[in-house]
XYZ file of C-alpha atoms in Angstrom:
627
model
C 156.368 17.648 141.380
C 153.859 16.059 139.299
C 154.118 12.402 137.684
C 152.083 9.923 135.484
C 152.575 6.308 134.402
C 155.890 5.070 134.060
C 155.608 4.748 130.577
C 156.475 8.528 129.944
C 157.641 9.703 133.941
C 157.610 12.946 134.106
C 160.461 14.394 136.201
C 159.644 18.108 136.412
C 160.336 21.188 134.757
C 163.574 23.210 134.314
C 163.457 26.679 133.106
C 159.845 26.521 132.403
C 160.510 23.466 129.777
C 159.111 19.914 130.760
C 161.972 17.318 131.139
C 161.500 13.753 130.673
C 164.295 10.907 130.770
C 166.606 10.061 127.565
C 165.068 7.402 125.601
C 165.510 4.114 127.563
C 166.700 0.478 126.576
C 165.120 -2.003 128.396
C 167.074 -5.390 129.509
C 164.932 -8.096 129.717
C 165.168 -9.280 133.455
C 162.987 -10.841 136.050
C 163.315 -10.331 139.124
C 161.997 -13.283 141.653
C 162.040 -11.014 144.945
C 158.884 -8.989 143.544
C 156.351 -11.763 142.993
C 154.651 -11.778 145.718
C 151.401 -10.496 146.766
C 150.972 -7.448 148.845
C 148.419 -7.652 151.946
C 148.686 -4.303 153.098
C 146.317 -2.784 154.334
C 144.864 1.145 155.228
C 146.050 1.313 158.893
C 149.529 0.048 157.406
C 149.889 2.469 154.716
C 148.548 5.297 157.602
C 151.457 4.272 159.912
C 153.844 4.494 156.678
C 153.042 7.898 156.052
C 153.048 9.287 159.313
C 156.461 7.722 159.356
C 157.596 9.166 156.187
C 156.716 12.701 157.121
C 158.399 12.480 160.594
C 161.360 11.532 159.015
C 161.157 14.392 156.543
C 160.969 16.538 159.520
C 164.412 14.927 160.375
C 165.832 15.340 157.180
C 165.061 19.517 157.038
C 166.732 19.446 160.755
C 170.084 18.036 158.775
C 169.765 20.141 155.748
C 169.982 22.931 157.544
C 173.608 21.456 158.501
C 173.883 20.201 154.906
C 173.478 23.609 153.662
C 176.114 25.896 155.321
C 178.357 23.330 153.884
C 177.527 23.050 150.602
C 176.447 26.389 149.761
C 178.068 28.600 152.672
C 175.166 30.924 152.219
C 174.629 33.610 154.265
C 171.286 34.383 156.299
C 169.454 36.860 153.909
C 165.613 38.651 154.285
C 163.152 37.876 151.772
C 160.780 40.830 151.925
C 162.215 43.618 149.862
C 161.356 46.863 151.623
C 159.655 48.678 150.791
C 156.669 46.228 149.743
C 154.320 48.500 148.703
C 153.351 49.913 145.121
C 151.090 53.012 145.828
C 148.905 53.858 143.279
C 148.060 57.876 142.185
C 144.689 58.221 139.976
C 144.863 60.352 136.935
C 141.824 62.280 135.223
C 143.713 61.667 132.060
C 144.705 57.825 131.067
C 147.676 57.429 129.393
C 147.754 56.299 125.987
C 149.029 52.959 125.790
C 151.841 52.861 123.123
C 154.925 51.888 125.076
C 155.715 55.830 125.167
C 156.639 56.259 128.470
C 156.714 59.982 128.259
C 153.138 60.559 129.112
C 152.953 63.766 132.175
C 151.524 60.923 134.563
C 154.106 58.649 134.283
C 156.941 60.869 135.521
C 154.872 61.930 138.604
C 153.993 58.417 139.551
C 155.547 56.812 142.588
C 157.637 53.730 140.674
C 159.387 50.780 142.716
C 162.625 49.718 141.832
C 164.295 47.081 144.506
C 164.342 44.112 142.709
C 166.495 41.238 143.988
C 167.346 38.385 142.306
C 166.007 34.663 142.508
C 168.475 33.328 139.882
C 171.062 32.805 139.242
C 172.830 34.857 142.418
C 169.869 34.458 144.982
C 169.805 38.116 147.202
C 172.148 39.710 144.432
C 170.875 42.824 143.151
C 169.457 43.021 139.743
C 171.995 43.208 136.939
C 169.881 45.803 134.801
C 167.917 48.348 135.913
C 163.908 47.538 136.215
C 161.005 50.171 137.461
C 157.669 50.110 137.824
C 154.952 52.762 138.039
C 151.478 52.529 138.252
C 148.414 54.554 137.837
C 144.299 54.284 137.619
C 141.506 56.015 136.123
C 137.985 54.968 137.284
C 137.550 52.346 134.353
C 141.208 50.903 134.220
C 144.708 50.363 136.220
C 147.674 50.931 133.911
C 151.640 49.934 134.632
C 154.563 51.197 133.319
C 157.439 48.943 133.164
C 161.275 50.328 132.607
C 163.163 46.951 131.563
C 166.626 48.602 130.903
C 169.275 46.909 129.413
C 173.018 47.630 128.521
C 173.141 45.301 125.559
C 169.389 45.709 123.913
C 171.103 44.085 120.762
C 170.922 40.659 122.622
C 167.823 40.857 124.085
C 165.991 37.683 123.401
C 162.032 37.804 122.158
C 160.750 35.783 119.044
C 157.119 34.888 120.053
C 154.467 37.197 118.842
C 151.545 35.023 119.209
C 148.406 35.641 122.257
C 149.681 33.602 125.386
C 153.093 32.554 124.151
C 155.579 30.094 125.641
C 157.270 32.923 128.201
C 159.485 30.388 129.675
C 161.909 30.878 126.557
C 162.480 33.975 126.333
C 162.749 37.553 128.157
C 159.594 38.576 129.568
C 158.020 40.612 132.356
C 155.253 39.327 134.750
C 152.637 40.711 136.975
C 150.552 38.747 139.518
C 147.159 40.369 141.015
C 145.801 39.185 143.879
C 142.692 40.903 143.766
C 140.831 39.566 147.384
C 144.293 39.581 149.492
C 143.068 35.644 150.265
C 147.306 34.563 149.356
C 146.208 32.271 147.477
C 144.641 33.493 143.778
C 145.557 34.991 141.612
C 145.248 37.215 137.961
C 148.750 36.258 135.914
C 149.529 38.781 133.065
C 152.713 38.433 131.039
C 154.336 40.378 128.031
C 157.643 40.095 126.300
C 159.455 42.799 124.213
C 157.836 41.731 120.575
C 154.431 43.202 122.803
C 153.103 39.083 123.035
C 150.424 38.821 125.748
C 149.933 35.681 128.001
C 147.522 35.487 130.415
C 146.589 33.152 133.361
C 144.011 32.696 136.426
C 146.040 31.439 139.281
C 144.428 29.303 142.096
C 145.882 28.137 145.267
C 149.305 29.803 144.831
C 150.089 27.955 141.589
C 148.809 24.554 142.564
C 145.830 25.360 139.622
C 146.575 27.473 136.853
C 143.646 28.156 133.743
C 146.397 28.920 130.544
C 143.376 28.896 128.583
C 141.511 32.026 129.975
C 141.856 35.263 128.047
C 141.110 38.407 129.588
C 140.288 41.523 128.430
C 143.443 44.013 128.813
C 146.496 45.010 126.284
C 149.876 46.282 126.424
C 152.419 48.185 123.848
C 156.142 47.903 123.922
C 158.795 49.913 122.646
C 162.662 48.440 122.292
C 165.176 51.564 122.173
C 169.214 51.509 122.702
C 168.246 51.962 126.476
C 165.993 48.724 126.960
C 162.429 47.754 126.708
C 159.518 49.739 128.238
C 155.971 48.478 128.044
C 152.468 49.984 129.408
C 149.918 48.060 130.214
C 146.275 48.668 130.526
C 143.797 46.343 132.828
C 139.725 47.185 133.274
C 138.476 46.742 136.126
C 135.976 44.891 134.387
C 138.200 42.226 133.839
C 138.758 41.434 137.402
C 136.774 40.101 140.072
C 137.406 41.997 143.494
C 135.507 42.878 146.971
C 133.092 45.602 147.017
C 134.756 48.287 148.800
C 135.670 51.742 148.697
C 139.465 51.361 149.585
C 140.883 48.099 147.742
C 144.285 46.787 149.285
C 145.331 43.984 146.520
C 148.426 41.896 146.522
C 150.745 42.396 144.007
C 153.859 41.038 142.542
C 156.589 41.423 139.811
C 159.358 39.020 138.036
C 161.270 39.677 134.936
C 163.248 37.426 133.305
C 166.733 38.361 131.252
C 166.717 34.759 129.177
C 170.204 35.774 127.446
C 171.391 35.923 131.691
C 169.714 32.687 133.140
C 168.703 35.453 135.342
C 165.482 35.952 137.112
C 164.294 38.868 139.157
C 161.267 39.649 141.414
C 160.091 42.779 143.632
C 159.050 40.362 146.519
C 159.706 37.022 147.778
C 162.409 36.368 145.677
C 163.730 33.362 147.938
C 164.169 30.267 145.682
C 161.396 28.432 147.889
C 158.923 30.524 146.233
C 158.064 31.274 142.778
C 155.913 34.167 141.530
C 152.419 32.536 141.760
C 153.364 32.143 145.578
C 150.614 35.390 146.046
C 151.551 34.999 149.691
C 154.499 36.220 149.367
C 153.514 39.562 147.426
C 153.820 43.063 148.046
C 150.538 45.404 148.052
C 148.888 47.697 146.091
C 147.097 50.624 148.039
C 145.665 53.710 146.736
C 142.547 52.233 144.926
C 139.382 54.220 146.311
C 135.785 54.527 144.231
C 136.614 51.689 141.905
C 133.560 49.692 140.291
C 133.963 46.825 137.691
C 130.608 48.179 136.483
C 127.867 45.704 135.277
C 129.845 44.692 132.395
C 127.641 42.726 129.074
C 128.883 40.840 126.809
C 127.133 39.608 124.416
C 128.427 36.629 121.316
C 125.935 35.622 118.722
C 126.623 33.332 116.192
C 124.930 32.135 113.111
C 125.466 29.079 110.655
C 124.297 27.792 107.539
C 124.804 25.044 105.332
C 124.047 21.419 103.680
C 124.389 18.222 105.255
C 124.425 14.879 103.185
C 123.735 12.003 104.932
C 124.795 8.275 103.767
C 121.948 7.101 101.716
C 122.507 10.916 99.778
C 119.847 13.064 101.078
C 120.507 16.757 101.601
C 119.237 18.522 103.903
C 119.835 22.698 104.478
C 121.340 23.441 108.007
C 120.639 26.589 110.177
C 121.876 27.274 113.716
C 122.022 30.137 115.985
C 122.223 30.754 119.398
C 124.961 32.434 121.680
C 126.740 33.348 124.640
C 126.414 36.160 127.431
C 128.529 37.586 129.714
C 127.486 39.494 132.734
C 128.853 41.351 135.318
C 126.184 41.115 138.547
C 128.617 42.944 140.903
C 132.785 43.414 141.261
C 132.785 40.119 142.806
C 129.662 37.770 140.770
C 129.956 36.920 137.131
C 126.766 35.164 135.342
C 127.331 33.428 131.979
C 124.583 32.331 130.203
C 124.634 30.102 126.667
C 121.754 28.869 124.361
C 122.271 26.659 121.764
C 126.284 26.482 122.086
C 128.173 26.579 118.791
C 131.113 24.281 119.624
C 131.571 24.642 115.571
C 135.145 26.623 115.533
C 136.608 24.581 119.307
C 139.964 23.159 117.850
C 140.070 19.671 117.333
C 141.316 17.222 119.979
C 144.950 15.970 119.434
C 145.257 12.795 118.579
C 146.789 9.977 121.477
C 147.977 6.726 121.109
C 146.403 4.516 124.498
C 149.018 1.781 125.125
C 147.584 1.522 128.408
C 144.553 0.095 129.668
C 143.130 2.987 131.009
C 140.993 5.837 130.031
C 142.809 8.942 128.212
C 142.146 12.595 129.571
C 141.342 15.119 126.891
C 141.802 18.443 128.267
C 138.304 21.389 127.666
C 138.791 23.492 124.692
C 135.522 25.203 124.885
C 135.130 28.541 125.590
C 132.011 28.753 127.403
C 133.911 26.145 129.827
C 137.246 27.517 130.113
C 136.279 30.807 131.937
C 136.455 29.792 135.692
C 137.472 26.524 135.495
C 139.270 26.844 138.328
C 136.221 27.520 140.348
C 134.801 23.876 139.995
C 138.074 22.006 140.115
C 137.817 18.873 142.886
C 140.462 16.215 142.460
C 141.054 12.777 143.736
C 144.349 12.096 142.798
C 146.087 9.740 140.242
C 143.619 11.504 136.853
C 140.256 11.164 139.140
C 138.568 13.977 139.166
C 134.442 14.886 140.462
C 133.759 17.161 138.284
C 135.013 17.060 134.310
C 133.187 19.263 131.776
C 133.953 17.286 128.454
C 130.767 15.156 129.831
C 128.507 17.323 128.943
C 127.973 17.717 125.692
C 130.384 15.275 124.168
C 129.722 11.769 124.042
C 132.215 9.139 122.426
C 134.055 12.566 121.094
C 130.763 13.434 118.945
C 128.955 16.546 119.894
C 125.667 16.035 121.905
C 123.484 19.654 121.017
C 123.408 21.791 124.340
C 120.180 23.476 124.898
C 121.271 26.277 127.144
C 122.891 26.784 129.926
C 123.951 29.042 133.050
C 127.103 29.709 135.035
C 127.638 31.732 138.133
C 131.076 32.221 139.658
C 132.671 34.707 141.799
C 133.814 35.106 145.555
C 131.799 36.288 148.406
C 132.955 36.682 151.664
C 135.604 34.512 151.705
C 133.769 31.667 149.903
C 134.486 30.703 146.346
C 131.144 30.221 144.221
C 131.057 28.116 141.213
C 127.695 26.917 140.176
C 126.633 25.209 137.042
C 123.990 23.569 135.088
C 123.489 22.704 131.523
C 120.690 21.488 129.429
C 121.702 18.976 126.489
C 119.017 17.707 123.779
C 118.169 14.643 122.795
C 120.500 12.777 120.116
C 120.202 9.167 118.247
C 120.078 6.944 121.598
C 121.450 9.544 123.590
C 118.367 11.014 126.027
C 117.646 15.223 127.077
C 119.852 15.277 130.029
C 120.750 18.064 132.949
C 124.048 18.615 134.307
C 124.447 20.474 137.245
C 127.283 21.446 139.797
C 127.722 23.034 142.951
C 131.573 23.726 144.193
C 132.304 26.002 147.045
C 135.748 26.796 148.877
C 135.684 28.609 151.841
C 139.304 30.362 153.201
C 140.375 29.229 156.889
C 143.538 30.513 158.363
C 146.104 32.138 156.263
C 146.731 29.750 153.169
C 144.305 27.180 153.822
C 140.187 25.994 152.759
C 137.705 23.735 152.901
C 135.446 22.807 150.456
C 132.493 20.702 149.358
C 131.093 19.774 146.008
C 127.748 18.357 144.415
C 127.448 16.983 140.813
C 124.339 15.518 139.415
C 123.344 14.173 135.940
C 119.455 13.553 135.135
C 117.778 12.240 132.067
C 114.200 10.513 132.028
C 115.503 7.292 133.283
C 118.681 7.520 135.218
C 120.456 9.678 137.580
C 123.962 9.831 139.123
C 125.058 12.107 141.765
C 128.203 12.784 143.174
C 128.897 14.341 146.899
C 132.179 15.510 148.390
C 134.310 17.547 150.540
C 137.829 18.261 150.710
C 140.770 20.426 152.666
C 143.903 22.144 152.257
C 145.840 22.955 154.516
C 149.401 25.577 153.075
C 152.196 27.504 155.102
C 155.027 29.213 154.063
C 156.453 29.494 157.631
C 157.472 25.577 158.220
C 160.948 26.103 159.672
C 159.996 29.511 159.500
C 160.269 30.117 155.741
C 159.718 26.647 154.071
C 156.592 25.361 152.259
C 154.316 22.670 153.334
C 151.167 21.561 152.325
C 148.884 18.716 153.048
C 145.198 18.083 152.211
C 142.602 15.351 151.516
C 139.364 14.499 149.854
C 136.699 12.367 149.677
C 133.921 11.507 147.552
C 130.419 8.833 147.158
C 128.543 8.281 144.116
C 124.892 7.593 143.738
C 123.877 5.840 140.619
C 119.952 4.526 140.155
C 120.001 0.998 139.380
C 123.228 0.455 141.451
C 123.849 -1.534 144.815
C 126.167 1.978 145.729
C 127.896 -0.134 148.212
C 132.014 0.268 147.392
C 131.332 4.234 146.111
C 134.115 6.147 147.135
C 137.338 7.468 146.445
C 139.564 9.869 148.355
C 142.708 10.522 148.497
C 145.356 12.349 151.469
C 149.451 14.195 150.205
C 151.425 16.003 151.385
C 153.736 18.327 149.732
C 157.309 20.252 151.037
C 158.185 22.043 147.369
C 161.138 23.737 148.859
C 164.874 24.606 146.705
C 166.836 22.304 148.975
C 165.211 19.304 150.091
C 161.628 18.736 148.107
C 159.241 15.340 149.221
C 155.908 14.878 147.845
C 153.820 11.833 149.290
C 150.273 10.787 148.066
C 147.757 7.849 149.004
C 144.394 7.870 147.006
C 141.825 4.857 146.720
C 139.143 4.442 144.200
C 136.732 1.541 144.796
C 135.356 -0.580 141.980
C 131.856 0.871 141.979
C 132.513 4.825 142.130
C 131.288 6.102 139.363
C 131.536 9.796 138.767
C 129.461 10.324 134.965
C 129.903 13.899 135.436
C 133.643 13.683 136.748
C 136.803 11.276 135.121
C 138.686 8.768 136.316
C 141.045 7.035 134.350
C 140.727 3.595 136.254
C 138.853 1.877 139.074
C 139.001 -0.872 141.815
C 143.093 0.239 143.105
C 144.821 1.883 145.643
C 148.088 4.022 144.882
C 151.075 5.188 146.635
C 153.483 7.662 145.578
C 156.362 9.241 147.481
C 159.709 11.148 146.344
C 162.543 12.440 148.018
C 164.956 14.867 146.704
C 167.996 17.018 147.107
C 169.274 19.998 145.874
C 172.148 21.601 147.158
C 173.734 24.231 145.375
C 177.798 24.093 146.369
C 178.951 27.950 146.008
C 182.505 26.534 145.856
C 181.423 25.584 141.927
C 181.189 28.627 140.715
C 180.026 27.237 137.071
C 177.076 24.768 138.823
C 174.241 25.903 138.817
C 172.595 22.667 141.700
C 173.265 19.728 142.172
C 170.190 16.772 142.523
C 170.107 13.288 144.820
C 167.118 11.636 144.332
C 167.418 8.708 146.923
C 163.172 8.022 146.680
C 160.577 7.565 143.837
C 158.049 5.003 144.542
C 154.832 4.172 142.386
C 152.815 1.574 143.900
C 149.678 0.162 142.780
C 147.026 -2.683 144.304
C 143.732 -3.659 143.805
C 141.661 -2.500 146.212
C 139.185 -5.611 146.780
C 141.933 -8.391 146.582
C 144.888 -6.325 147.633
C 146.616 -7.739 145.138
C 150.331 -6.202 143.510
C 149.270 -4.590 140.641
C 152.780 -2.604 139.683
C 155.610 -0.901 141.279
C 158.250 1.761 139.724
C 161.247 3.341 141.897
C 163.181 5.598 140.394
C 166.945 6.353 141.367
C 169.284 9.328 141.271
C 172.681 8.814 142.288
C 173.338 12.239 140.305
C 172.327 15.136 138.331
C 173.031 18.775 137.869
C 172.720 21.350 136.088
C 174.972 24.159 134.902
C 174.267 28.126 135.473
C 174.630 28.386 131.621
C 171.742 26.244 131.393
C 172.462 22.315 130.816
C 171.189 19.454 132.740
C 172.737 16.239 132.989
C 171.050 13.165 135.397
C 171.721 9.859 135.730
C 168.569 7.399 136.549
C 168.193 3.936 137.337
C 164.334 3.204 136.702
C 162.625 0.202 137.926
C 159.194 -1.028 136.175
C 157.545 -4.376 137.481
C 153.961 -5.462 136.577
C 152.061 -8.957 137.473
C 149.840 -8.874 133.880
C 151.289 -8.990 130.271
C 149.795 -5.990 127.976
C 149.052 -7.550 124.800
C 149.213 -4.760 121.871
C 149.284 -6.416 118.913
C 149.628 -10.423 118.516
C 152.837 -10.413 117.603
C 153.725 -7.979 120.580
C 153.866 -7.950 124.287
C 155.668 -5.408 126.499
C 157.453 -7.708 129.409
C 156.635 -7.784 133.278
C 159.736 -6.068 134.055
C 162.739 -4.003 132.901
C 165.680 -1.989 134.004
C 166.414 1.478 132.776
C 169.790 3.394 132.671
């Protein structure tokens, strides 16, 4: 579960919408017993956390008691058999207009045991779903047979390229091209023929929204249902060079008007769809190429530009972007002269905090593979952050040209980078340049390292650092866990580089029942990451959360019920020690209904040791209750 300042906690999502607290009152109140100053220190927070995730081991031992009384569920398999899709190639593609009728399609081996996930985990699906598949040598196309009894009701407004899916019925298909478990291609459709599209990365834990493939789909809506075909180049994908190609594969489809969700494989409500570990396979692809795909984007511009004391003078720019498939598993993208001309515009924040604010990348030539550099620190610290290059004080520095390389090879994930800007006002010709590579150990897990330097005439700044996950599905036999760290040094000319570093260690248990996320990161006061973010310096943070979800059966209108007994925020400076802020949060109850409300009741604590002066007449107080 993710989180940010107190100011705006975020509790989650449910049903794909964000939810945040009802507007809260606060009561002025001090409170005496928090006023001290806290002298922790490392080997103190290490024996805390070791602590807290022994006793999370204790807590899943009396869940499991917990749970046959609350839910009286029954023992059920989470592997749908069978869990393959087998693939039949076709001289002849099919022509993609949501016809299903095409000679191929009724020859084609189609899977059909889907099992729900909502509302009526290990139920059968309440209307009929199929899928087929076949390939050509250029493409892989799907059919999809979304049948429904009452097509009148079906629920699909959005029409728009990568759509809010959440809200309404849709159907979705995971690729996991390598087999690694862990990444993934995410393509989704609804029954107005709206595409979404998304590059998966560590089974959900990274997801690029803003990548847009090359593929396309056509739906028809009859009295019998919905029926779609898709159509996916292999050019689109990046996959192993190999004559027989095993990929993982997955389905969900989601009846909005039902609450209910469906997927061909592990459909247990531990696991969502970007969990690619838990896919099915896809066999049959022999003599596949993604070919040595070129792209190519000019642009041109021309115009006037009148400058302050009235002089005009005519404006001309060119330059472009290209796009080029080395081999099935190495993309190169080069750029000259990047037009960042038609990027939307940033959305406008209001910072009532005293911290930095994160813009997210809206530039194309950055978006693609995003993934592949990502190296965080926790708590909005980051080593690498791309809206430094080329964007200073949110004006546009002119980028020379540029080159990109990403791709997988043997297990290791490539992402290389490095950008030439010009010279601007004060602002000196500068390189940018990145190394990030990921290499898979065991079943779920990696280890990576990453490089980052920045270079003009008369400065540099470097950044070195390597990090680990480590992911299972099999804790208790089938419940998540994941834990990790990273750390990172800066190098700065001109700088005593003495307190440098940040890292950061979590762990994670995202499971239905019982879910506890725990986090420790420290940034000192002199790391200082010019090609990376971080939204504040000198402090250690703390985070931990413990929640409950049991789902009585005996309520046949309840969808869960939550307990959150622990939510702790807490901040300190790391050369003093000093209390810089705490927030708890409290849930003595919540729950939601299977018709789709959600009621909670919180008790939110907020206590700082500084008074934020906004305006003069203004000041936000130490401390407050919410209810």
């Amino acid at each position: 579960m993710k989180y940010v300042e107190h100011s705006n906690r975020f509790l989650g999502k449910k049903d794909g919408k964000n939810v945040f607290p009802q507007k809260r009152t606060p009561i002025e109140k001090k409170f005496n017993h928090i006023t001290h100053r806290v002298n922790a220190n490392i080997t103190e927070f290490f024996l805390y956390i070791f602590f807290a995730f022994f006793a999370s081991l204790r807590l899943y031992k009396i869940s499991t008691i917990l749970i046959i009384l609350l839910s009286s569920a029954s023992l059920i398999a989470q592997v749908s058999l069978p869990n393959q899709l087998i693939l039949t190639k076709v001289k002849n593609a099919p022509r993609v207009d949501g016809d299903l009728s095409d000679l191929c399609w009724s020859k084609t081996k189609k899977i059909s045991n889907f099992t729900q996930r909502e509302l009526n985990e290990g139920e059968p699906v309440t209307e009929r779903t199929e899928v087929g598949a076949v390939y050509t040598s250029s493409g892989l196309y799907f059919g999809v047979w979304c049948y429904d009894s009452e097509p009148g009701k079906i629920i699909a407004k959005e029409m728009k390229r990568d759509f809010p899916h959440w809200s309404e019925a849709n159907f979705e298909i995971i690729i996991d091209t390598y087999l690694d478990r862990r990444n993934g291609y995410l393509f989704v459709i609804n029954p107005n023929g709206a595409r979404e599209d998304v590059l998966i990365t560590d089974e959900g834990e990274g997801e690029n929204q803003a990548w847009n493939g090359v593929w396309d789909a056509a739906v028809k809506v009859t009295d019998e249902g919905w029926f779609a075909e898709i159509v996916i180049p292999f050019s689109t994908l990046i996959f192993p060079k190999k004559e027989k190609q095993v990929w993982g594969i997955n389905f969900e489809r989601n009846i909005r008007r039902k609450k209910e969700q469906v997927m061909w494989q592990g459909w247990s409500r531990d696991y969502e769809l970007e969990m690619v570990s838990h896919a099915g396979t896809l066999v049959g692809l022999e003599g596949i190429s993604g070919g040595h795909l070129l792209e190519i984007k000019p642009y041109a511009t021309a115009g006037f530009q009148k400058t302050s004391n009235e002089e005009t003078a005519q404006v001309m720019r060119f330059g472009g972007n290209v796009n080029y498939l080395l081999t099935s598993n190495l993309k190169l993208n080069l750029t000259a002269h990047t037009d960042f001309a038609q990027v939307e515009s940033d959305r406008s924040q209001i910072n009532l905090s005293r911290f930095s604010l994160y813009y997210p990348e809206k530039r194309e030539f950055f978006l693609e593979g995003k993934g592949a550099f990502d190296f965080s620190l926790g708590h909005g610290t980051y080593a690498f952050y791309s809206r430094r290059i080329g964007i200073k004080n949110r004006e546009e520095i002119p980028i020379v040209g540029g080159v990109r390389l990403i791709g997988k090879e043997g297990g290791t994930n490539i992402g290389a980078l490095s950008i030439q800007t010009a010279k601007k006002s004060s602002e000196l010709s500068t390189n940018y340049s990145v190394l990030r590579l990921k290499q898979d150990v065991l079943e779920q897990s990696y280890v990576g390292m990453i490089a980052t330097t920045k270079n003009s005439s008369d400065t540099s700044n470097s950044i070195y650092g390597v990090d680990f996950g480590y992911a299972s599905s099999k804790l208790f036999s089938d419940k998540n866990i994941r834990f990790g760290g990273a750390m990172a040094q800066s190098q700065t000319t001109g700088q005593a580089n003495k307190e440098n570093i940040a890292y950061r260690i979590y762990l994670s248990m995202p499971n239905d029942f019982i879910e506890y996320d725990m986090a420790y990161s420290v940034v000192q006061k002199d790391f200082n990451p010019e090609v990376g973010f971080t939204r504040r310096k000198n402090f250690k943070h703390f985070y931990t959360e413990l929640q409950f979800s049991p789902r009585p059966a005996f309520l046949p209108w309840m969808r869960k019920l939550e307990f959150k007994p622990i939510d702790i925020d807490y901040y300190w400076s790391d050369d003093t020690n000093q209390l810089e802020s705490i927030g708890t949060e409290f849930r003595p109850l919540g729950f939601g209904t299977k018709s789709g409300e959600w009621f909670y009741r919180n008790l939110v604590f907020d206590h700082k040791t500084y008074d934020l002066l906004i305006v003069q007449s203004a000041l936000l107080y130490k401390c407050a209750i919410f209810i």
